Short mmCIF file of C-alpha atoms and ligand atoms in Angstrom, two decimals:
data_model
loop_
_atom_site.label_atom_id
_atom_site.label_comp_id
_atom_site.label_asym_id
_atom_site.label_seq_id
_atom_site.Cartn_x
_atom_site.Cartn_y
_atom_site.Cartn_z
CA UNK P 153 -80.17 44.37 145.47
CA UNK P 154 -78.81 42.86 142.27
CA UNK P 155 -80.33 40.16 140.13
CA UNK P 156 -78.65 37.17 141.69
CA UNK P 157 -81.26 34.70 142.71
CA UNK P 158 -79.27 33.16 145.50
CA UNK P 159 -77.22 34.74 148.22
CA UNK P 160 -73.63 33.68 147.69
CA UNK P 161 -70.85 35.22 149.76
CA UNK P 162 -67.21 34.49 150.10
CA UNK P 163 -64.32 34.81 152.51
CA UNK P 164 -61.26 35.41 150.35
CA UNK P 165 -58.13 35.45 152.50
CA UNK P 166 -54.59 35.60 151.28
CA UNK P 167 -52.79 32.79 153.08
CA UNK P 168 -50.26 34.71 155.11
CA UNK P 169 -49.74 32.08 157.77
CA UNK P 170 -52.27 33.13 160.38
CA UNK P 171 -55.85 34.33 160.60
CA UNK P 172 -56.11 37.95 161.76
CA UNK P 173 -59.03 38.65 164.12
CA UNK P 174 -60.26 41.13 161.49
CA UNK P 175 -60.28 38.26 159.02
CA UNK P 176 -62.19 36.16 161.50
CA UNK P 177 -64.82 38.88 161.76
CA UNK P 178 -65.09 39.11 157.95
CA UNK P 179 -65.43 35.33 157.70
CA UNK P 180 -68.00 35.33 160.51
CA UNK P 181 -70.22 38.07 159.05
CA UNK P 182 -70.15 36.34 155.67
CA UNK P 183 -71.00 33.05 157.33
CA UNK P 184 -73.84 34.52 159.40
CA UNK P 185 -75.25 36.36 156.41
CA UNK P 186 -75.17 33.17 154.30
CA UNK P 187 -76.75 31.00 156.98
CA UNK P 188 -79.42 33.56 157.83
CA UNK P 189 -80.44 33.85 154.18
CA UNK P 190 -80.14 30.21 153.14
CA UNK P 191 -77.19 31.25 151.07
CA UNK P 192 -73.84 29.71 150.25
CA UNK P 193 -70.59 30.51 152.03
CA UNK P 194 -67.55 30.14 149.80
CA UNK P 195 -63.92 30.00 150.89
CA UNK P 196 -61.58 31.28 148.20
CA UNK P 197 -57.84 31.33 148.61
CA UNK P 198 -56.24 34.44 147.11
CA UNK P 199 -52.67 33.28 146.74
CA UNK P 200 -51.48 35.15 143.68
CA UNK P 201 -48.83 37.12 145.50
CA UNK P 202 -46.10 34.53 145.27
CA UNK P 203 -43.68 36.61 147.32
CA UNK P 204 -45.96 36.20 150.31
CA UNK P 205 -46.50 32.46 149.92
CA UNK P 206 -46.28 30.62 153.24
CA UNK P 207 -46.03 26.84 153.39
CA UNK P 208 -48.94 25.18 155.24
CA UNK P 209 -50.87 28.46 155.52
CA UNK P 210 -53.99 27.18 153.77
CA UNK P 211 -54.24 24.07 155.94
CA UNK P 212 -53.77 26.21 159.01
CA UNK P 213 -56.47 28.61 157.85
CA UNK P 214 -58.97 25.83 157.21
CA UNK P 215 -58.19 24.28 160.57
CA UNK P 216 -58.65 27.62 162.34
CA UNK P 217 -62.00 28.28 160.63
CA UNK P 218 -63.08 24.78 161.59
CA UNK P 219 -62.08 25.39 165.21
CA UNK P 220 -64.18 28.56 165.18
CA UNK P 221 -67.15 26.43 164.24
CA UNK P 222 -68.10 27.75 160.84
CA UNK P 223 -67.48 25.50 157.93
CA UNK P 224 -67.71 26.69 154.38
CA UNK P 225 -69.96 25.18 151.75
CA UNK P 226 -67.66 25.50 148.75
CA UNK P 227 -63.92 25.90 148.69
CA UNK P 228 -60.64 24.04 148.73
CA UNK P 229 -60.97 20.42 149.91
CA UNK P 230 -64.72 20.58 149.13
CA UNK P 231 -66.76 20.08 146.02
CA UNK P 232 -68.53 22.94 144.31
CA UNK P 233 -69.54 23.90 140.82
CA UNK P 234 -67.36 27.00 140.65
CA UNK P 235 -63.91 25.62 141.44
CA UNK P 236 -61.04 25.55 141.62
CA UNK P 237 -61.28 27.82 144.64
CA UNK P 238 -57.57 28.56 144.85
CA UNK P 239 -56.50 31.40 142.62
CA UNK P 240 -53.09 29.98 141.72
CA UNK P 241 -55.02 27.14 140.03
CA UNK P 242 -57.01 29.58 137.89
CA UNK P 243 -54.24 31.40 136.04
CA UNK P 244 -55.47 30.46 132.57
CA UNK P 245 -58.88 31.94 133.36
CA UNK P 246 -57.37 35.31 134.28
CA UNK P 247 -55.20 35.32 131.17
CA UNK P 248 -58.06 34.63 128.83
CA UNK P 249 -60.29 37.31 130.33
CA UNK P 250 -57.42 39.79 130.15
CA UNK P 251 -57.02 38.90 126.49
CA UNK P 252 -60.64 39.84 125.88
CA UNK P 253 -60.10 43.23 127.49
CA UNK P 254 -56.98 43.81 125.37
CA UNK P 255 -58.89 42.94 122.19
CA UNK P 256 -61.58 45.41 123.18
CA UNK P 257 -58.92 48.04 123.87
CA UNK P 258 -60.00 48.28 127.46
CA UNK P 259 -56.62 47.03 128.60
CA UNK P 260 -53.17 47.36 127.08
CA UNK P 261 -49.68 45.93 127.24
CA UNK P 262 -47.14 48.02 129.08
CA UNK P 263 -43.45 47.40 128.40
CA UNK P 264 -42.11 50.16 130.62
CA UNK P 265 -39.20 49.11 132.79
CA UNK P 266 -39.22 49.46 136.57
CA UNK P 267 -36.59 52.10 136.08
CA UNK P 268 -38.82 54.25 133.87
CA UNK P 269 -41.74 53.84 136.27
CA UNK P 270 -39.56 54.99 139.19
CA UNK P 271 -38.24 57.98 137.24
CA UNK P 272 -41.74 58.95 136.28
CA UNK P 273 -42.82 58.72 139.89
CA UNK P 274 -39.93 60.86 141.11
CA UNK P 275 -40.59 63.48 138.46
CA UNK P 276 -44.28 63.61 139.38
CA UNK P 277 -43.44 63.79 143.07
CA UNK P 278 -41.05 66.68 142.43
CA UNK P 279 -43.79 68.52 140.61
CA UNK P 280 -46.17 67.71 143.47
CA UNK P 281 -48.38 65.87 141.01
CA UNK P 282 -50.34 62.72 141.65
CA UNK P 283 -48.14 59.72 140.96
CA UNK P 284 -49.61 57.54 138.26
CA UNK P 285 -48.70 55.83 135.04
CA UNK P 286 -48.67 58.23 132.08
CA UNK P 287 -50.25 55.80 129.55
CA UNK P 288 -47.14 55.88 127.37
CA UNK P 289 -47.65 52.30 126.16
CA UNK P 290 -51.32 52.84 125.40
CA UNK P 291 -50.25 54.60 122.24
CA UNK P 292 -47.84 51.96 120.93
CA UNK P 293 -48.42 50.84 117.38
CA UNK P 294 -49.82 47.32 117.16
CA UNK P 295 -46.85 46.14 115.06
CA UNK P 296 -44.45 47.35 117.70
CA UNK P 297 -46.46 45.54 120.36
CA UNK P 298 -46.47 42.33 118.32
CA UNK P 299 -42.69 42.52 117.84
CA UNK P 300 -42.01 43.18 121.52
CA UNK P 301 -44.19 40.27 122.51
CA UNK P 302 -42.42 38.06 119.99
CA UNK P 303 -39.06 39.14 121.38
CA UNK P 304 -40.20 38.27 124.86
CA UNK P 305 -39.83 41.81 126.23
CA UNK P 306 -41.03 41.80 129.85
CA UNK P 307 -44.42 43.43 130.22
CA UNK P 308 -47.54 43.84 132.32
CA UNK P 309 -51.13 44.44 131.24
CA UNK P 310 -52.88 47.58 132.47
CA UNK P 311 -56.48 48.66 132.57
CA UNK P 312 -57.15 51.73 130.45
CA UNK P 313 -59.01 54.02 132.81
CA UNK P 314 -60.91 56.84 131.17
CA UNK P 315 -60.26 60.31 132.49
CA UNK P 316 -62.90 62.59 134.05
CA UNK P 317 -65.32 59.90 135.11
CA UNK P 318 -67.17 59.70 138.35
CA UNK P 319 -66.82 56.20 139.82
CA UNK P 320 -69.63 55.35 142.19
CA UNK P 321 -69.48 52.67 144.83
CA UNK P 322 -72.82 51.84 146.39
CA UNK P 323 -72.07 50.32 149.78
CA UNK P 324 -74.85 49.05 152.01
CA UNK P 325 -72.99 50.06 155.16
CA UNK P 326 -71.36 53.29 154.03
CA UNK P 327 -73.89 54.46 151.50
CA UNK P 328 -72.85 56.04 148.21
CA UNK P 329 -69.14 56.74 147.91
CA UNK P 330 -67.83 58.63 144.87
CA UNK P 331 -64.33 58.54 143.43
CA UNK P 332 -62.73 60.62 140.66
CA UNK P 333 -61.29 58.44 137.88
CA UNK P 334 -58.49 60.96 137.36
CA UNK P 335 -57.10 59.89 140.71
CA UNK P 336 -57.03 56.22 139.81
CA UNK P 337 -53.90 54.75 138.28
CA UNK P 338 -54.10 52.56 135.17
CA UNK P 339 -53.88 49.57 137.39
CA UNK P 340 -51.87 46.50 136.52
CA UNK P 341 -54.10 43.50 135.80
CA UNK P 342 -51.52 40.91 134.84
CA UNK P 343 -48.09 41.13 136.38
CA UNK P 344 -44.74 40.44 134.75
CA UNK P 345 -44.75 36.87 136.11
CA UNK P 346 -48.07 36.17 134.39
CA UNK P 347 -49.93 36.19 137.70
CA UNK P 348 -52.98 38.37 138.06
CA UNK P 349 -53.09 41.23 140.54
CA UNK P 350 -55.51 41.05 143.45
CA UNK P 351 -57.95 43.37 141.66
CA UNK P 352 -58.22 41.33 138.49
CA UNK P 353 -58.46 37.91 140.10
CA UNK P 354 -60.86 39.15 142.76
CA UNK P 355 -63.30 40.64 140.26
CA UNK P 356 -63.18 37.74 137.80
CA UNK P 357 -63.70 35.22 140.58
CA UNK P 358 -66.49 37.11 142.28
CA UNK P 359 -68.23 37.22 138.93
CA UNK P 360 -67.60 33.60 137.91
CA UNK P 361 -68.45 32.31 141.38
CA UNK P 362 -71.70 34.26 141.24
CA UNK P 363 -70.95 36.16 144.44
CA UNK P 364 -73.99 38.28 145.28
CA UNK P 365 -72.54 40.26 148.21
CA UNK P 366 -68.95 41.27 148.81
CA UNK P 367 -68.59 41.70 152.57
CA UNK P 368 -65.04 42.67 153.54
CA UNK P 369 -62.96 45.02 155.68
CA UNK P 370 -62.94 48.75 155.17
CA UNK P 371 -59.29 48.64 154.12
CA UNK P 372 -60.52 47.36 150.75
CA UNK P 373 -62.80 50.32 150.10
CA UNK P 374 -60.11 52.29 148.19
CA UNK P 375 -59.73 49.27 145.86
CA UNK P 376 -63.44 49.12 145.14
CA UNK P 377 -63.58 51.89 142.47
CA UNK P 378 -60.93 49.92 140.58
CA UNK P 379 -63.17 46.89 140.85
CA UNK P 380 -66.19 48.87 139.73
CA UNK P 381 -64.24 50.02 136.65
CA UNK P 382 -63.30 46.41 135.94
CA UNK P 383 -66.90 45.20 136.24
CA UNK P 384 -67.87 47.94 133.83
CA UNK P 385 -65.05 47.07 131.44
CA UNK P 386 -66.23 43.46 131.34
CA UNK P 387 -69.85 44.55 131.18
CA UNK P 388 -70.69 42.51 134.27
CA UNK P 389 -73.26 43.15 136.95
CA UNK P 390 -71.69 44.26 140.20
CA UNK P 391 -72.22 42.48 143.51
CA UNK P 392 -73.58 44.38 146.50
CA UNK P 393 -70.68 45.84 148.49
CA UNK P 394 -70.51 46.00 152.27
CA UNK P 395 -67.33 47.32 153.88
CA UNK P 396 -66.93 46.52 157.56
CA UNK P 397 -65.58 49.11 160.00
CA UNK P 398 -61.95 49.03 161.07
CA UNK P 399 -60.87 47.26 164.24
CA UNK P 400 -59.17 49.64 166.66
CA UNK P 401 -56.88 49.42 169.66
CA UNK P 402 -58.29 50.96 172.84
CA UNK P 403 -56.37 54.18 171.98
CA UNK P 404 -58.36 54.27 168.70
CA UNK P 405 -55.32 53.49 166.54
CA UNK P 406 -55.69 50.71 163.97
CA UNK P 407 -55.55 47.29 165.63
CA UNK P 408 -51.96 46.19 165.53
CA UNK P 409 -49.67 43.52 166.87
CA UNK P 410 -47.83 46.06 168.98
CA UNK P 411 -50.75 46.44 171.35
CA UNK P 412 -51.69 42.78 171.71
CA UNK P 413 -52.37 39.60 169.84
CA UNK P 414 -54.04 39.84 166.46
CA UNK P 415 -53.91 36.21 165.35
CA UNK P 416 -56.82 33.90 166.12
CA UNK P 417 -54.21 31.18 166.62
CA UNK P 418 -52.72 33.18 169.52
CA UNK P 419 -56.06 33.37 171.28
CA UNK P 420 -56.61 29.68 170.66
CA UNK P 421 -53.20 28.87 172.16
CA UNK P 422 -53.97 31.08 175.15
CA UNK P 423 -56.99 28.97 175.93
CA UNK P 424 -59.89 31.13 174.75
CA UNK P 425 -62.95 29.14 173.77
CA UNK P 426 -63.95 29.44 170.13
CA UNK P 427 -67.49 30.32 171.27
CA UNK P 428 -66.33 33.36 173.20
CA UNK P 429 -63.93 34.58 170.54
CA UNK P 430 -66.64 34.30 167.88
CA UNK P 431 -69.21 35.98 170.13
CA UNK P 432 -66.79 38.77 170.95
CA UNK P 433 -65.77 39.33 167.33
CA UNK P 434 -69.43 39.34 166.24
CA UNK P 435 -69.99 42.43 168.38
CA UNK P 436 -67.03 44.30 166.91
CA UNK P 437 -68.92 46.61 164.62
CA UNK P 438 -72.35 45.02 164.75
CA UNK P 439 -75.10 45.88 167.16
CA UNK P 440 -77.77 43.31 168.03
CA UNK P 441 -80.11 46.15 169.03
CA UNK P 442 -80.75 44.73 172.50
CA UNK P 443 -78.91 44.56 175.80
CA UNK P 444 -78.02 40.90 175.28
CA UNK P 445 -74.33 40.29 174.73
CA UNK P 446 -73.76 36.59 175.14
CA UNK P 447 -74.78 34.64 172.05
CA UNK P 448 -74.24 31.17 170.68
CA UNK P 449 -73.43 30.83 167.00
CA UNK P 450 -77.00 29.70 166.29
CA UNK P 451 -78.41 32.72 168.09
CA UNK P 452 -76.10 34.96 166.07
CA UNK P 453 -77.35 33.40 162.83
CA UNK P 454 -80.89 34.16 163.91
CA UNK P 455 -80.44 37.80 164.73
CA UNK P 456 -77.58 38.93 162.50
CA UNK P 457 -78.31 41.58 159.91
CA UNK P 458 -76.03 43.64 157.71
CA UNK P 459 -78.15 46.68 158.57
CA UNK P 460 -76.95 46.35 162.18
CA UNK P 461 -73.31 46.86 161.15
CA UNK P 462 -71.90 50.25 162.17
CA UNK P 463 -69.83 52.61 160.10
CA UNK P 464 -67.46 53.70 162.82
CA UNK P 465 -64.44 51.72 163.97
CA UNK P 466 -64.83 49.06 166.63
CA UNK P 467 -62.56 48.95 169.67
CA UNK P 468 -61.01 45.61 170.54
CA UNK P 469 -61.32 45.39 174.30
CA UNK P 470 -59.52 42.40 175.76
CA UNK P 471 -61.23 42.65 179.17
CA UNK P 472 -64.54 42.14 177.47
CA UNK P 473 -63.20 39.09 175.67
CA UNK P 474 -62.01 37.66 179.00
CA UNK P 475 -65.43 38.26 180.52
CA UNK P 476 -67.03 36.52 177.55
CA UNK P 477 -64.77 33.54 178.05
CA UNK P 478 -65.89 33.28 181.67
CA UNK P 479 -69.54 33.36 180.58
CA UNK P 480 -69.16 30.82 177.81
CA UNK P 481 -67.20 28.48 180.02
CA UNK P 482 -70.05 28.64 182.49
CA UNK P 483 -72.46 27.53 179.79
CA UNK P 484 -70.47 24.48 178.78
CA UNK P 485 -71.44 21.12 180.18
CA UNK P 486 -68.99 19.12 182.29
CA UNK P 487 -68.39 16.55 179.57
CA UNK P 488 -67.12 19.21 177.19
CA UNK P 489 -64.94 20.86 179.82
CA UNK P 490 -63.45 17.48 180.73
CA UNK P 491 -62.71 16.86 177.04
CA UNK P 492 -60.86 20.18 176.79
CA UNK P 493 -59.07 19.54 180.09
CA UNK P 494 -57.82 16.21 178.73
CA UNK P 495 -56.42 17.99 175.67
CA UNK P 496 -54.48 20.33 177.93
CA UNK P 497 -53.32 17.51 180.17
CA UNK P 498 -52.03 15.66 177.11
CA UNK P 499 -49.88 18.68 176.30
CA UNK P 500 -48.77 19.27 179.89
CA UNK P 501 -46.14 17.69 182.10
CA UNK P 502 -48.85 15.26 183.14
CA UNK P 503 -49.11 13.81 179.64
CA UNK P 504 -47.95 10.39 180.82
CA UNK P 505 -50.22 10.26 183.86
CA UNK P 506 -53.49 8.37 183.77
CA UNK P 507 -56.41 10.15 185.39
CA UNK P 508 -59.75 8.46 185.41
CA UNK P 509 -62.76 10.31 184.10
CA UNK P 510 -64.64 10.24 187.41
CA UNK P 511 -61.82 12.12 189.01
CA UNK P 512 -61.59 14.65 186.18
CA UNK P 513 -65.32 15.33 186.40
CA UNK P 514 -64.99 16.03 190.13
CA UNK P 515 -62.05 18.36 189.52
CA UNK P 516 -63.98 20.25 186.86
CA UNK P 517 -66.98 20.59 189.14
CA UNK P 518 -64.80 21.93 191.96
CA UNK P 519 -62.81 24.36 189.85
CA UNK P 520 -65.40 25.63 187.38
CA UNK P 521 -66.65 28.56 189.52
CA UNK P 522 -63.07 29.78 189.95
CA UNK P 523 -61.73 29.90 186.42
CA UNK P 524 -62.11 31.77 183.14
CA UNK P 525 -59.96 29.33 181.17
CA UNK P 526 -59.97 25.55 181.27
CA UNK P 527 -56.19 25.45 181.39
CA UNK P 528 -56.30 27.32 184.70
CA UNK P 529 -57.46 24.06 186.24
CA UNK P 530 -53.95 22.76 185.67
CA UNK P 531 -52.17 26.06 186.30
CA UNK P 532 -54.02 27.00 189.48
CA UNK P 533 -54.59 23.58 190.97
CA UNK P 534 -51.80 21.30 189.88
CA UNK P 535 -52.21 19.63 193.30
CA UNK P 536 -55.07 17.63 191.83
CA UNK P 537 -52.57 15.99 189.52
CA UNK P 538 -49.43 15.79 191.66
CA UNK P 539 -48.43 16.03 195.29
CA UNK P 540 -47.06 19.50 196.15
CA UNK P 541 -43.28 19.70 196.32
CA UNK P 542 -43.23 23.03 198.09
CA UNK P 543 -45.50 24.95 200.42
CA UNK P 544 -46.46 28.62 200.31
CA UNK P 545 -44.12 30.38 202.77
CA UNK P 546 -46.61 33.07 203.65
CA UNK P 547 -49.28 30.53 204.49
CA UNK P 548 -46.78 28.57 206.57
CA UNK P 549 -45.92 31.66 208.57
CA UNK P 550 -49.52 32.51 209.16
CA UNK P 551 -51.09 29.10 209.64
CA UNK P 552 -48.48 26.52 210.63
CA UNK P 553 -48.11 26.74 214.38
CA UNK P 554 -46.03 24.76 216.90
CA UNK P 555 -48.79 22.27 217.46
CA UNK P 556 -49.96 21.90 213.82
CA UNK P 557 -47.88 18.79 213.11
CA UNK P 558 -49.21 17.00 216.17
CA UNK P 559 -52.77 18.04 215.44
CA UNK P 560 -52.51 16.85 211.83
CA UNK P 561 -51.14 13.52 212.98
CA UNK P 562 -54.30 12.98 215.03
CA UNK P 563 -56.40 14.04 212.07
CA UNK P 564 -54.66 11.61 209.71
CA UNK P 565 -55.28 8.88 212.23
CA UNK P 566 -58.95 9.74 212.35
CA UNK P 567 -59.10 9.76 208.53
CA UNK P 568 -57.46 6.34 208.37
CA UNK P 569 -60.40 4.86 210.27
CA UNK P 570 -62.85 5.95 207.58
CA UNK P 571 -64.26 3.45 205.11
CA UNK P 572 -64.89 4.76 201.58
CA UNK P 573 -65.36 8.26 202.94
CA UNK P 574 -67.57 10.86 201.29
CA UNK P 575 -67.08 14.60 201.67
CA UNK P 576 -69.26 14.74 204.77
CA UNK P 577 -67.29 11.93 206.41
CA UNK P 578 -64.08 13.95 206.18
CA UNK P 579 -65.89 16.88 207.69
CA UNK P 580 -67.26 14.81 210.57
CA UNK P 581 -63.82 13.31 211.19
CA UNK P 582 -62.22 16.75 211.26
CA UNK P 583 -64.81 18.13 213.68
CA UNK P 584 -64.37 15.12 215.89
CA UNK P 585 -60.58 15.50 215.95
CA UNK P 586 -60.86 19.20 216.77
CA UNK P 587 -63.16 18.38 219.62
CA UNK P 588 -60.86 15.69 220.98
CA UNK P 589 -57.90 18.07 220.79
CA UNK P 590 -59.99 20.84 222.23
CA UNK P 591 -59.14 23.25 219.42
CA UNK P 592 -61.17 25.16 216.84
CA UNK P 593 -61.86 23.50 213.48
CA UNK P 594 -59.98 26.32 211.75
CA UNK P 595 -56.68 25.26 213.23
CA UNK P 596 -56.95 21.93 211.43
CA UNK P 597 -58.58 23.20 208.24
CA UNK P 598 -55.78 25.61 207.29
CA UNK P 599 -53.03 23.15 208.06
CA UNK P 600 -54.54 20.28 206.17
CA UNK P 601 -55.33 22.47 203.18
CA UNK P 602 -51.70 23.54 203.01
CA UNK P 603 -50.55 19.95 203.35
CA UNK P 604 -52.79 18.73 200.54
CA UNK P 605 -52.34 21.58 198.08
CA UNK P 606 -49.24 23.54 199.04
CA UNK P 607 -51.28 26.76 198.89
CA UNK P 608 -53.80 28.68 200.92
CA UNK P 609 -56.81 29.02 198.63
CA UNK P 610 -58.87 26.85 196.35
CA UNK P 611 -62.12 24.93 196.38
CA UNK P 612 -63.71 23.51 199.53
CA UNK P 613 -61.36 21.45 201.66
CA UNK P 614 -63.67 18.46 201.90
CA UNK P 615 -64.04 18.47 198.13
CA UNK P 616 -60.26 18.35 197.77
CA UNK P 617 -60.05 15.51 200.27
CA UNK P 618 -62.73 13.56 198.46
CA UNK P 619 -61.11 14.08 195.05
CA UNK P 620 -57.65 13.07 196.26
CA UNK P 621 -58.98 10.10 198.22
CA UNK P 622 -58.17 8.86 201.68
CA UNK P 623 -54.78 7.19 201.01
CA UNK P 624 -53.36 10.07 199.02
CA UNK P 625 -54.63 12.66 201.51
CA UNK P 626 -53.02 10.85 204.41
CA UNK P 627 -49.78 10.49 202.45
CA UNK P 628 -49.72 14.21 201.77
CA UNK P 629 -50.42 15.10 205.40
CA UNK P 630 -47.53 12.89 206.51
CA UNK P 631 -45.26 14.38 203.87
CA UNK P 632 -46.09 17.93 204.95
CA UNK P 633 -45.46 17.13 208.59
CA UNK P 634 -42.05 15.88 207.59
CA UNK P 635 -41.17 18.70 205.21
CA UNK P 636 -42.62 21.85 206.76
CA UNK P 637 -40.26 23.46 209.22
CA UNK P 638 -40.99 26.67 211.04
N1 LIG T 894 -57.43 38.66 149.50
C1 LIG T 894 -58.01 39.78 150.14
C2 LIG T 894 -57.62 39.67 151.62
O1 LIG T 894 -56.59 39.16 151.89
C3 LIG T 894 -59.49 39.74 149.93
C4 LIG T 894 -60.18 41.04 150.02
C5 LIG T 894 -61.59 40.88 149.53
O2 LIG T 894 -62.38 40.28 150.27
O3 LIG T 894 -61.88 41.28 148.43
O4 LIG T 894 -58.31 40.07 152.53
#
């Protein structure tokens, strides 16, 4: 543990336009760790790669994090004592710190052209040597440097990495990892456009923002010795590092778009609940130590520990996510499900229809045991929102007999006599009709179900009748009698 007296962690995405599920996991573990330890969760936008700039990406990112349910304490659009929290607004800071390193001869100007760098690389490759900068500009006379700067010769600033040093990264998940400084390139700190590289900005900001723990994906582990060298060059205390295991496809390859969705936004659009996605992602590489798998965010805060994070890669298993969605949907109260259903209805072809809340509550109650996604209420049972225009041919063949029309006519007549019928009243009326016609109840049940819904399955028939109401049910029975031909 270092000397920081408060836990401060950060999620530091580059705004690429979407939030990768790996990024969501990083954000989540940082969030859980902060909340569990009364710490501070910072959002920092690392947007110094101008070539990758995407319009609206930051707003989208903030909105997605908000949807997931974990808000940050400090960051863009929020106050905080360590701002600005967007790196493109901190360029002067990076320049002035780089200047200090140059003065101390820990960094140097490099005027080599792209051409020379490429030639050097090719020559090294041909000789089967490690490709790295040969420090040519380190030895430039200071008068030459001053003149080149005056003449505006394009340049970068590089870190002067000493040879033959052992660079040690202490990682609380992976343990002690050693790197050989001879294998590390004199990394660029400031680029030709005056922007800092990821390494420089990341280290300066983690230091200035008093970040106590750097929790990030394993793909950043190879960058960490460079960061360690930078901390040492500045003479700064290092944060605690924790590198999270890779996310893998079921075939153990690195999680990629080719084998499924990787953007949180895609899962959101597909109708996954934020609770289930967060719960699922929490278990990708972290083990609660018990059999329990379904957790709320508050429960996760309570039991999360960095020590429970595994070293080995975590397989992203979509079936498990689907099962989680089913479980979390079950835990939601009707009011919340109705709220979500209304959002979907507003985006559906029923956007202009008015459905009263009482009816929506009944629909949710009827459909809830049969769905894993709220939007399935509309997809699987559109008959609650509109009269069917067609009827399942297979069901017709199996269930619609010569006498069905006549039988349903009698049933509709019986229904019409009912006054404010409840579910049971429809049932009684159906039994009575069957008795009068001297047929089994089944003969009526299948026909009327098809007439009301256009399909063969679904929730209880009397529930459907009650939700649709007497007038509408009778209308649909009459329509089916007219339309269904065998
Ligand atoms: N900007 C890096 C990213 O896009 C941050 C890595 C880190 O957390 O240091 O993930």
